Amino acid sequence: IDLVLLDLGIPGIDGLEATRRLKASPTWVDIPVIMITGNVEHETLRTAFESGVVDYITKPLNRTELLVRVRSALRLKREMDGRRARERQLLEVMHQLEKANRQLELLSSQDPLTGIANRRQFDAVLEAEWRRASRRRAPLALVFVDVDCFKAYNDSHGHLNGDDCLTRIAATLSGQLRRGGDLAARYGGEEFAIVLSDTDLPGAIQVAEAIRIGVESLAITHSSSHISDRVTVSLGVAALTPDLHDSPRDLVADADAALYGAKRAGRNRTCPFTIPIDCRSLAAPVSLSA
C-alpha cells in the first residue's frame, strides 16, 4: 500500500483517531494519509496534521486537484522510501566498516604465526600496566622466554616444524596465564615475553617455572640440542614496583639481563634478576628427559 485516502465523513468512524492508530503501527507509519473532508476550519486541519495527515482534499472532489495531490503524496512516499533505503545501506556500510576496523585492530596487535600478542601490543600493554602499577604502588613483573638452540632446531627439523614448535610454545605460555591483566606476547623470533600485573618476583618465578616445565613436557624432539633431547626454554624474570625514577625500559633491561644469566648458566632454567645476577639461588632444574 502506497497511499491512504481517508474520508472524515464516513459514519461511525473517527477519521482522525483512525489516522493516529495507523501512524502508531510500524507497518503503516510511513504510508502517507490524505484526508478528504468538507470541514476546512483551522482547528480541524491543525488536529488532522498533528494526527499524521500529510495533505487534505475538500469536498466536493475536484478530479484535477485529486490527481495532483495524490501524485504529490506518492512522490513524497517514494522519496521517503528511497531515503530510508539509503539510510539502511549506510548503516550496513557503517556496520561492515566497524567490523573491518575491529579485525584490523586485532590483526595489528596479533602475531600472525602464533596467534598471541605481537611486539606492538606488548609495548602498549606494558606501558599501560606500568602506569596502573605506578598509580597503585603495586608490583609489576616481566618474564622473557627464549627457546634454547632454536636455530639448530630449524636447521635440523625444518622451518615448518619450527613454526609449529613456536605455536605450541605460545599456547603453553597462554595456558599458564589466568588473569585478564596478564599478557603473553611474541617478542621477536624465538623469544617471548609475559607481562604479569600485581605480581612480585617470587610469584613471577613460579609462573616462569611452570612455563619451563610445561614446554619441556610437550616433548618436542630436538636432535640438535646440546641441552636436552627435547625442546627447552630459558627464562629471565624481573619485577619492580614503579616509582618516579623507573621506567618500563628498566624492567625490560632487568628481564633481559636475567635471561642472559639463564643462558650463561646452562639454559633450560629460570633466572631471576638480582644484583648480582645469580641463577644458583634457584634449585637446579630437573630435566624431564633424564
Coordinates of N, CA and C in Angstrom, one line a residue, residues 45 50 108 232:
L45 N -8.1 21.2 10.6 CA -6.9 21.0 9.9 C -5.7 20.8 10.8
E50 N -1.6 17.2 13.0 CA -0.9 16.6 14.2 C -1.1 15.1 14.3
S108 N 46.5 -6.0 13.8 CA 47.6 -5.2 14.1 C 48.2 -5.5 15.5
T232 N 63.6 -27.1 24.9 CA 63.5 -26.5 26.2 C 63.6 -24.9 26.1

